[in-house]
PDB file of C-alpha atoms in Angstrom:
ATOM      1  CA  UNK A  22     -10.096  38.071  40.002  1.00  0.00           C
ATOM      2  CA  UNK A  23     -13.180  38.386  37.667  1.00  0.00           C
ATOM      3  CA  UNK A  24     -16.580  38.562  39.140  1.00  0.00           C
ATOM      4  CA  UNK A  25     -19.856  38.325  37.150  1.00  0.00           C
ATOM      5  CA  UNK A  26     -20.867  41.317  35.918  1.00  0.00           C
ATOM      6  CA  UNK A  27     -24.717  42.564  35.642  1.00  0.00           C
ATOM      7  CA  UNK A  28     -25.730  45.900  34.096  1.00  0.00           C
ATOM      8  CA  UNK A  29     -27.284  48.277  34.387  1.00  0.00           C
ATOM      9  CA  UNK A  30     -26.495  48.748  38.403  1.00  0.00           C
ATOM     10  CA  UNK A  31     -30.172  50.558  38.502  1.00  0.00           C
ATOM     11  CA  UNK A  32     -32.861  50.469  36.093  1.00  0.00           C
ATOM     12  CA  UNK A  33     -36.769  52.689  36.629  1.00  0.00           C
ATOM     13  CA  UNK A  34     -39.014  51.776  34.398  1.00  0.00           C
ATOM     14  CA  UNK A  35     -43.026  52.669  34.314  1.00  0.00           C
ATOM     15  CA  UNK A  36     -45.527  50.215  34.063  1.00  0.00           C
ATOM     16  CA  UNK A  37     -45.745  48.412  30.595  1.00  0.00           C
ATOM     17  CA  UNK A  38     -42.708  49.221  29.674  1.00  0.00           C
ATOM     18  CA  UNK A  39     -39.839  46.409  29.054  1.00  0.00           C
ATOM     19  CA  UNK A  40     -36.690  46.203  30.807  1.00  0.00           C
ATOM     20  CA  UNK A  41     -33.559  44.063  29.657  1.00  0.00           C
ATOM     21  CA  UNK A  42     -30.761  42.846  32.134  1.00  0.00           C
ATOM     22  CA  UNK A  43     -27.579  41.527  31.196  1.00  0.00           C
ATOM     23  CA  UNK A  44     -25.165  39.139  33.226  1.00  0.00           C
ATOM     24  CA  UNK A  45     -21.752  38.318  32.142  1.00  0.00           C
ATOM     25  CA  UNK A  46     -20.271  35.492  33.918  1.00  0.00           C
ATOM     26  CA  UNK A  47     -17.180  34.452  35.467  1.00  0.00           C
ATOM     27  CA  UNK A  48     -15.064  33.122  32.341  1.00  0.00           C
ATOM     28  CA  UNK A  49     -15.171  29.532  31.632  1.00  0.00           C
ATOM     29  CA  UNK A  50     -18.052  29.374  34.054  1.00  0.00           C
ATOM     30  CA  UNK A  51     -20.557  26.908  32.406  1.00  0.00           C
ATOM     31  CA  UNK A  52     -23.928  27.688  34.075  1.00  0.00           C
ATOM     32  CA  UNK A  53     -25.834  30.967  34.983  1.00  0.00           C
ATOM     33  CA  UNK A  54     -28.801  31.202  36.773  1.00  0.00           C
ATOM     34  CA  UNK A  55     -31.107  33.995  37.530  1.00  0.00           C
ATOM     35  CA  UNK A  56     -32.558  35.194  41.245  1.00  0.00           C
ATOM     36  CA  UNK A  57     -35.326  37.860  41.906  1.00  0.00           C
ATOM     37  CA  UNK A  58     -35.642  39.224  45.690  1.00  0.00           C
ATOM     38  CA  UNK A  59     -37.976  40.917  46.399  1.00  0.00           C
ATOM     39  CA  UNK A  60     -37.979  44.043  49.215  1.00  0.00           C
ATOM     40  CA  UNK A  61     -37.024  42.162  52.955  1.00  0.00           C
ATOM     41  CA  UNK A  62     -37.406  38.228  50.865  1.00  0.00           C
ATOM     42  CA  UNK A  63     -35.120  35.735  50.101  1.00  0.00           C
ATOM     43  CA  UNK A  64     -33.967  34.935  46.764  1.00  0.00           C
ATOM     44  CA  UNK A  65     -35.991  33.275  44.575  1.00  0.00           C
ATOM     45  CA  UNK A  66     -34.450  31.048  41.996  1.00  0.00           C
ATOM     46  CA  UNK A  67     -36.116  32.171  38.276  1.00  0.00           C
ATOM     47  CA  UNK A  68     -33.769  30.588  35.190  1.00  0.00           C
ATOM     48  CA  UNK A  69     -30.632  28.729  34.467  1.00  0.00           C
ATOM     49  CA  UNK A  70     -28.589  27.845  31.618  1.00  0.00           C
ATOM     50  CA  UNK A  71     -26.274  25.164  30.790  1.00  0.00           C
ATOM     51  CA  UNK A  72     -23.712  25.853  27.620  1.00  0.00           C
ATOM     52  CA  UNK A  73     -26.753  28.150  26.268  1.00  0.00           C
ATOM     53  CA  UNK A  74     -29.142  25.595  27.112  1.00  0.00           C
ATOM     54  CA  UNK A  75     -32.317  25.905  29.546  1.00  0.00           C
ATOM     55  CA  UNK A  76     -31.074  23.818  32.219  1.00  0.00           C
ATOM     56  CA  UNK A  77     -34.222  24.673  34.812  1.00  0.00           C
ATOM     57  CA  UNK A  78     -37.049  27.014  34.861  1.00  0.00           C
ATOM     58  CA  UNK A  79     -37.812  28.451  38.663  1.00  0.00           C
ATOM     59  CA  UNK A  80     -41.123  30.662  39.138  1.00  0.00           C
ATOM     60  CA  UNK A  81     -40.542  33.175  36.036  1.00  0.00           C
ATOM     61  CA  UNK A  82     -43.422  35.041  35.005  1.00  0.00           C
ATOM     62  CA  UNK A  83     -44.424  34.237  31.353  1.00  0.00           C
ATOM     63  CA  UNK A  84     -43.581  37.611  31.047  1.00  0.00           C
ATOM     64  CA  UNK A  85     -39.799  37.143  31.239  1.00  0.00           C
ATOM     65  CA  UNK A  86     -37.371  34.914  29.349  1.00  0.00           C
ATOM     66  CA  UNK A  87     -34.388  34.941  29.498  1.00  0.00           C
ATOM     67  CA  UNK A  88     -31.463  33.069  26.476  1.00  0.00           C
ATOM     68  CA  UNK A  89     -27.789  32.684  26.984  1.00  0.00           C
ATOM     69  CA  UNK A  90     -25.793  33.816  24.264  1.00  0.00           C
ATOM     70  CA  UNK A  91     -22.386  32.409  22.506  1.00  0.00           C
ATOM     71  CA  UNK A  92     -20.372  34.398  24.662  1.00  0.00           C
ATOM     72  CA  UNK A  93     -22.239  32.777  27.551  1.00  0.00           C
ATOM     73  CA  UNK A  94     -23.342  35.748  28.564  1.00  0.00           C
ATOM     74  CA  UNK A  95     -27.117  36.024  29.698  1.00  0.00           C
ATOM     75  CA  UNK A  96     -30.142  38.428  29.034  1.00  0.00           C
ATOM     76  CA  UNK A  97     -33.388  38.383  31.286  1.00  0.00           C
ATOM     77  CA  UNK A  98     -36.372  39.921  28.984  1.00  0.00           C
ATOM     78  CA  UNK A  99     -39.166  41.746  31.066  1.00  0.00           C
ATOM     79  CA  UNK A 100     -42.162  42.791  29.383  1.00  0.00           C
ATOM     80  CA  UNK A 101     -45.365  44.267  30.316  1.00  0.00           C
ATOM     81  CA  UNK A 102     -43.420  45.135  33.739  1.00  0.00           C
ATOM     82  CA  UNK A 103     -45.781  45.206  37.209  1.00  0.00           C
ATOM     83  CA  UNK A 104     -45.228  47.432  40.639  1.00  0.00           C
ATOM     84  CA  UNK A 105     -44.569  44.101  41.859  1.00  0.00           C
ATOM     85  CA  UNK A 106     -41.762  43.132  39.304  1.00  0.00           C
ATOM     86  CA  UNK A 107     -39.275  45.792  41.485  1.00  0.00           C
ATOM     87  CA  UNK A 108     -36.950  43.962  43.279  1.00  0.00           C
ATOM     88  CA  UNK A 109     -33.344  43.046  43.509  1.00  0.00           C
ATOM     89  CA  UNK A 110     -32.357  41.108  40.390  1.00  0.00           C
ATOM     90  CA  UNK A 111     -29.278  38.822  40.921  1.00  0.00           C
ATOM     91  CA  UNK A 112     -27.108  36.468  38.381  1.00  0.00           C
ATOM     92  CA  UNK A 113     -24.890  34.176  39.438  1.00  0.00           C
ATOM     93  CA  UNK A 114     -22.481  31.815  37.269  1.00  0.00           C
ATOM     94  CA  UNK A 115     -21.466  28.529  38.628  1.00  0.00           C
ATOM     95  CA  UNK A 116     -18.799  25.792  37.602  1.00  0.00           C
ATOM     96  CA  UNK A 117     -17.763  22.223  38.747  1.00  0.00           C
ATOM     97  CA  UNK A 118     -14.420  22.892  40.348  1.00  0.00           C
ATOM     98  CA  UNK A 119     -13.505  19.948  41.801  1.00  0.00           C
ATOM     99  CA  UNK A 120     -14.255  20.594  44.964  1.00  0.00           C
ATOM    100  CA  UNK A 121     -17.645  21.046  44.266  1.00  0.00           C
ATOM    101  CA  UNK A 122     -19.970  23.697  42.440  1.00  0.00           C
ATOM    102  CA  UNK A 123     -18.836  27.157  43.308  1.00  0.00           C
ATOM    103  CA  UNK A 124     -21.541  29.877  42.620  1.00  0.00           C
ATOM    104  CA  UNK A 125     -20.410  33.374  42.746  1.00  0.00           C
ATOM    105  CA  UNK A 126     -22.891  36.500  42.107  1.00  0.00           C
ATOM    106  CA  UNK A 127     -23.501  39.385  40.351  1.00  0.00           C
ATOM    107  CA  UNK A 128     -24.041  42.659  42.843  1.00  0.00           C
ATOM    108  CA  UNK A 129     -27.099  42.725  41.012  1.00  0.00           C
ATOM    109  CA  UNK A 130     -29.684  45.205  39.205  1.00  0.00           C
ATOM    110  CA  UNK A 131     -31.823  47.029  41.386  1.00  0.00           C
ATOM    111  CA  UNK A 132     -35.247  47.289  39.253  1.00  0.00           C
ATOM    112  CA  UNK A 133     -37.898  50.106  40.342  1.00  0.00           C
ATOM    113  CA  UNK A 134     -41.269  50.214  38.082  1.00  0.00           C
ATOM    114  CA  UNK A 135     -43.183  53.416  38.787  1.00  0.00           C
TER     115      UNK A 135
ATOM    116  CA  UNK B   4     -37.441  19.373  46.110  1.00  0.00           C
ATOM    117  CA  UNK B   5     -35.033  20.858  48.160  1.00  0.00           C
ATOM    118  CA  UNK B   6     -35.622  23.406  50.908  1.00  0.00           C
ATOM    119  CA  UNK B   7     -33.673  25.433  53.586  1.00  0.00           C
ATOM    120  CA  UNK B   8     -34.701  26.858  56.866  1.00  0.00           C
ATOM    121  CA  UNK B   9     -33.541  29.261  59.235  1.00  0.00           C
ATOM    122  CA  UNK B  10     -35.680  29.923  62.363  1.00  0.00           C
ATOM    123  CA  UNK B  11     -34.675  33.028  63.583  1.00  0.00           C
ATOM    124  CA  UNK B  12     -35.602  36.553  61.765  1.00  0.00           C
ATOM    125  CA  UNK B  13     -33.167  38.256  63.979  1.00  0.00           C
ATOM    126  CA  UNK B  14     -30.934  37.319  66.050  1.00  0.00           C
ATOM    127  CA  UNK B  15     -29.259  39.843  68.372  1.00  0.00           C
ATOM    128  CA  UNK B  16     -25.504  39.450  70.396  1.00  0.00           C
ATOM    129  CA  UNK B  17     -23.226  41.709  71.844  1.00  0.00           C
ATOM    130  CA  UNK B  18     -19.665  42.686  70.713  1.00  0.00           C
ATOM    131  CA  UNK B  19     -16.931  40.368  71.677  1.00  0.00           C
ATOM    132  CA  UNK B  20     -19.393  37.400  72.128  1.00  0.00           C
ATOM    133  CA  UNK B  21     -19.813  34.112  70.311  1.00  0.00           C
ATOM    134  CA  UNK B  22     -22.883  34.012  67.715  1.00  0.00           C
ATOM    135  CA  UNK B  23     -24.592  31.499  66.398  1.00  0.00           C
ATOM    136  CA  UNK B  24     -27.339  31.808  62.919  1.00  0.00           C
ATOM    137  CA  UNK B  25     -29.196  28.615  62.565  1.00  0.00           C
ATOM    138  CA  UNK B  26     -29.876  26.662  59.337  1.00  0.00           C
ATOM    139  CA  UNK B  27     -31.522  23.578  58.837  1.00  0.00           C
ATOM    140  CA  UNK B  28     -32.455  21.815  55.336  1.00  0.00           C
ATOM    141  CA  UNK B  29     -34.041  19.182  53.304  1.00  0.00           C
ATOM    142  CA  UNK B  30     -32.650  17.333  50.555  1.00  0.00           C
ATOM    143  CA  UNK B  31     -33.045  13.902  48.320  1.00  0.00           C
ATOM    144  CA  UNK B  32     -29.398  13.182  48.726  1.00  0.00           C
ATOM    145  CA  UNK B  33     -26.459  14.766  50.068  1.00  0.00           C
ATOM    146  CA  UNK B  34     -26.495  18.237  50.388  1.00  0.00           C
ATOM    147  CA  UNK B  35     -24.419  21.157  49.111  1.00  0.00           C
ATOM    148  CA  UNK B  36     -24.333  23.946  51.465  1.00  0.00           C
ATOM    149  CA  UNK B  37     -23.790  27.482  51.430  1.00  0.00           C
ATOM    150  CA  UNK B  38     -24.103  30.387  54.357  1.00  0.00           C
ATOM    151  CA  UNK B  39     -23.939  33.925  51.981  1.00  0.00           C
ATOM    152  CA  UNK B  40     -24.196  37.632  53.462  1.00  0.00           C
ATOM    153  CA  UNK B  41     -25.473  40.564  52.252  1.00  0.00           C
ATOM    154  CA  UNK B  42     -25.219  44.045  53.429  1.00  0.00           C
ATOM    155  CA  UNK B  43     -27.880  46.912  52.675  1.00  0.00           C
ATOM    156  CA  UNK B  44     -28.407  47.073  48.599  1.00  0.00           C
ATOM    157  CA  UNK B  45     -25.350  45.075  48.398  1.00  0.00           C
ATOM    158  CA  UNK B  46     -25.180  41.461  46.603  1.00  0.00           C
ATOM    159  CA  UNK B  47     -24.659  38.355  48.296  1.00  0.00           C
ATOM    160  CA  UNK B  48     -20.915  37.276  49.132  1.00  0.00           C
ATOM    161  CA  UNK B  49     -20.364  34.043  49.760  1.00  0.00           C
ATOM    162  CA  UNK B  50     -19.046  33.325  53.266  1.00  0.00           C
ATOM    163  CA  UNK B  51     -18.452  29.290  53.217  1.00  0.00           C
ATOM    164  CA  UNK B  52     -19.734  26.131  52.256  1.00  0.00           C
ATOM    165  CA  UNK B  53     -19.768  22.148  52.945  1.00  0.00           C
ATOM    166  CA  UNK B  54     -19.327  19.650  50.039  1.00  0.00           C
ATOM    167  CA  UNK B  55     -17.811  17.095  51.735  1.00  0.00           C
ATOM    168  CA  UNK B  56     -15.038  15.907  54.386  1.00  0.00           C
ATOM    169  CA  UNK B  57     -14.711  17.687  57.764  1.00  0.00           C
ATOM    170  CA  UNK B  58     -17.831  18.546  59.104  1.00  0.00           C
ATOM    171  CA  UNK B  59     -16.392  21.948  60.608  1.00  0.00           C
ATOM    172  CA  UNK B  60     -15.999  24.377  57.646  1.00  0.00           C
ATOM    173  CA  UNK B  61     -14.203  27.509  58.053  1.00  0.00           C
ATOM    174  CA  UNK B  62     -14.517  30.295  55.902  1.00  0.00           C
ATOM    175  CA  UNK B  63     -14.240  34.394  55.412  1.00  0.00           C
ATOM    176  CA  UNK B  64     -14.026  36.899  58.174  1.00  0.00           C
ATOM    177  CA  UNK B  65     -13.791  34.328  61.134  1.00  0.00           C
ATOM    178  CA  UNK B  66     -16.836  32.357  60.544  1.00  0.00           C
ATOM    179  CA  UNK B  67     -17.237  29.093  60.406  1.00  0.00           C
ATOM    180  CA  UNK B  68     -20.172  26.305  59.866  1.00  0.00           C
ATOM    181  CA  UNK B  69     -20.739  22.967  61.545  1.00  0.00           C
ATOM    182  CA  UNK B  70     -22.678  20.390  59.476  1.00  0.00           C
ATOM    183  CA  UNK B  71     -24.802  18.049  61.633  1.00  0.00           C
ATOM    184  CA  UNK B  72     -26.055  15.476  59.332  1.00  0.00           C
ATOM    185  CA  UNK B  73     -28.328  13.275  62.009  1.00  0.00           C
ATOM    186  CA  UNK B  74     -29.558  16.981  62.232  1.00  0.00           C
ATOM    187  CA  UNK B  75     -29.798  18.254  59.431  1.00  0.00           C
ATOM    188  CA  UNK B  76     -28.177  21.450  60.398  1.00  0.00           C
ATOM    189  CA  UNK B  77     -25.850  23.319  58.967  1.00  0.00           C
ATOM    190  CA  UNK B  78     -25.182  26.650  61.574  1.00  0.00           C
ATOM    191  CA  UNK B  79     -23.249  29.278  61.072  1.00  0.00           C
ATOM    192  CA  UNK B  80     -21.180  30.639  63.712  1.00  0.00           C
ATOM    193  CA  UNK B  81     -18.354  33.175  65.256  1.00  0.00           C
ATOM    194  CA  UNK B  82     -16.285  32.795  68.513  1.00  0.00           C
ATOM    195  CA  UNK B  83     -16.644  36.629  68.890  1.00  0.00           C
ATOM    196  CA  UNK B  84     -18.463  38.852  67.072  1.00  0.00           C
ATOM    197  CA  UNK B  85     -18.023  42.637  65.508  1.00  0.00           C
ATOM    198  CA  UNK B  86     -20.301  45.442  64.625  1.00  0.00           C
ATOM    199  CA  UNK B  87     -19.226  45.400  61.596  1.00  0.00           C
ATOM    200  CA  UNK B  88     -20.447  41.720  61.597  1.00  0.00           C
ATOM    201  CA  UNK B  89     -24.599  43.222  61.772  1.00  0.00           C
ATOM    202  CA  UNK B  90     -25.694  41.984  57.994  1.00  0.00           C
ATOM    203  CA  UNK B  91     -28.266  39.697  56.150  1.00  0.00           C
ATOM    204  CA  UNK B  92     -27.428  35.880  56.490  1.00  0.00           C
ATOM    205  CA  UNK B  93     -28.469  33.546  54.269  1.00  0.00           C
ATOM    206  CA  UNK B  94     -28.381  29.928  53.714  1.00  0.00           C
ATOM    207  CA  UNK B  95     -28.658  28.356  50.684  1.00  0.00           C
ATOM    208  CA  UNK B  96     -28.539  24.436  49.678  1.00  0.00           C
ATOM    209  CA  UNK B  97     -28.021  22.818  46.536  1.00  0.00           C
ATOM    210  CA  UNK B  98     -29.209  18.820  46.125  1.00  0.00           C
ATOM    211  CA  UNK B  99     -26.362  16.293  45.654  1.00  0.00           C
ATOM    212  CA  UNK B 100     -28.465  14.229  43.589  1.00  0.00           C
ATOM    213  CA  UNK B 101     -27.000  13.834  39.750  1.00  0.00           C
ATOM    214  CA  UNK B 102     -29.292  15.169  37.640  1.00  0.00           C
ATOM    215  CA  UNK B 103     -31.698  17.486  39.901  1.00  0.00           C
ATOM    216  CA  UNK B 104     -30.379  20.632  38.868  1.00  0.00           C
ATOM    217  CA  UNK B 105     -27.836  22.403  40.285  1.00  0.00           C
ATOM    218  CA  UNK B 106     -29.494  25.910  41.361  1.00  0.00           C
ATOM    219  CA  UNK B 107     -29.137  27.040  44.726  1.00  0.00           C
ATOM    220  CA  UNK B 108     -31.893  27.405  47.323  1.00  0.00           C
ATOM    221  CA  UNK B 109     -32.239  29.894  50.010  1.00  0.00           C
ATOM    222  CA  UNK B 110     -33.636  29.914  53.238  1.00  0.00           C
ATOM    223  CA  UNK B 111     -35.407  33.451  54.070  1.00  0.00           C
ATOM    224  CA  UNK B 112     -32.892  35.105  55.664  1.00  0.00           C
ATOM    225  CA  UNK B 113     -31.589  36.361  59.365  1.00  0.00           C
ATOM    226  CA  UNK B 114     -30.540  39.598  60.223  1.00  0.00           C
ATOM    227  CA  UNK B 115     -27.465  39.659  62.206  1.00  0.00           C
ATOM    228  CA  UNK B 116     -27.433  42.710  64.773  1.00  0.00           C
ATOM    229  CA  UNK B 117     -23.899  43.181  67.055  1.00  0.00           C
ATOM    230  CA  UNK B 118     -24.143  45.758  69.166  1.00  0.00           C
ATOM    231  CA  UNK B 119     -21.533  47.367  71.625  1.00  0.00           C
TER     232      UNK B 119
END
């Protein structure tokens, strides 16, 4: 079956720089969202859309933004990037199914600023 | 708001015995709940979850979750543990409540060790 796909696996970037990630999600999954963890934290919700829409805004820096595109998939902008900006960067894409919301995730992109 | 916690940093049980990881949460109305793991630089796979019905969930590799609503728990737990069991846990909790968002919250994590 089809997971959600992030790229790039790994990113290093210096400080300043920019850095964009990209999520594709599960097809005909209606909702992505975006998580940041940090080194030994938990996940920390940042974004979500809704059909392309914002659908909830977490603690992302003003720094970042993030859009979902027609193909639903998603791209999380990072500019002016910070030693503290490296973490573990996760999507996940969620639908109703019935049964409830089932969220599946990305393996994530593991960002390192330098 | 929502929230999620889980007591325990590490919890620590040998091969071949029961295990439990505890999770308890907070919630406006009823709550969605996930248990996730996540291996060293790996992403989170989801393990099980409660919507609704039968309080006793069962799920991948053997574990299951009871959901204790006077409680508010949700543990996970094994009847016999592996090695290969020794991960990141995570639960996560999403409010019930039509029109609070759907994104999932996590508690901050327990690290599972099995020994032999």
């Amino acid at each position: 079956a089809a997971g959600v796909i992030q790229s790039p696996r790994h990113l290093i970037k210096e400080k300043r720089e920019t850095a964009t990630l990209k999520c594709y999600p599960i097809p005909r999954h209606d909702t992505v969202y975006w998580y940041q963890q940090g080194p030994g934290q938990d996940p920390q919700f940042l974004i979500s859309f809704y059909e392309k829409m914002q659908s909830d805004k977490g603690s992302i820096p003003d720094r970042f933004s993030a859009q979902q595109f027609s193909d639903y998939h998603s791209e999380l902008n990072m500019s002016s990037l910070e030693l503290g900006d490296s973490a573990l960067y996760f999507c996940a894409s969620s639908t109703w199914t019935g049964g409830g919301y089932g969220y599946t995730f990305g393996s994530g992109t593991r960002l390192t600023v330098v | 708001a929502q929230s999620v916690a889980q007591p325990e940093d590490q919890v620590n049980v040998a091969e071949g015995n029961p295990l439990t990881v505890k999770c308890t949460y907070s919630v406006s109305g009823n709550p969605y709940l996930f248990w996730y793991v996540q291996y060293p630089n790996r992403g989170l796979q989801f393990l099980l979850k409660y919507i609704t019905g039968d309080n006793l969930v069962k799920g991948s590799y053997g574990f299951e979750a009871e959901f204790n609503k006077s409680q508010t728990s949700f543990h996970l737990k094994k009847p016999s543990a592996l090695v290969s069991d020794s991960a990141l846990y995570f639960c996560a909790v999403r409010d019930g409540v039509t029109g609070g968002g759907n994104k999932l919250t996590f508690g901050t994590g327990t690290q599972l060790k099995v020994e032999l």
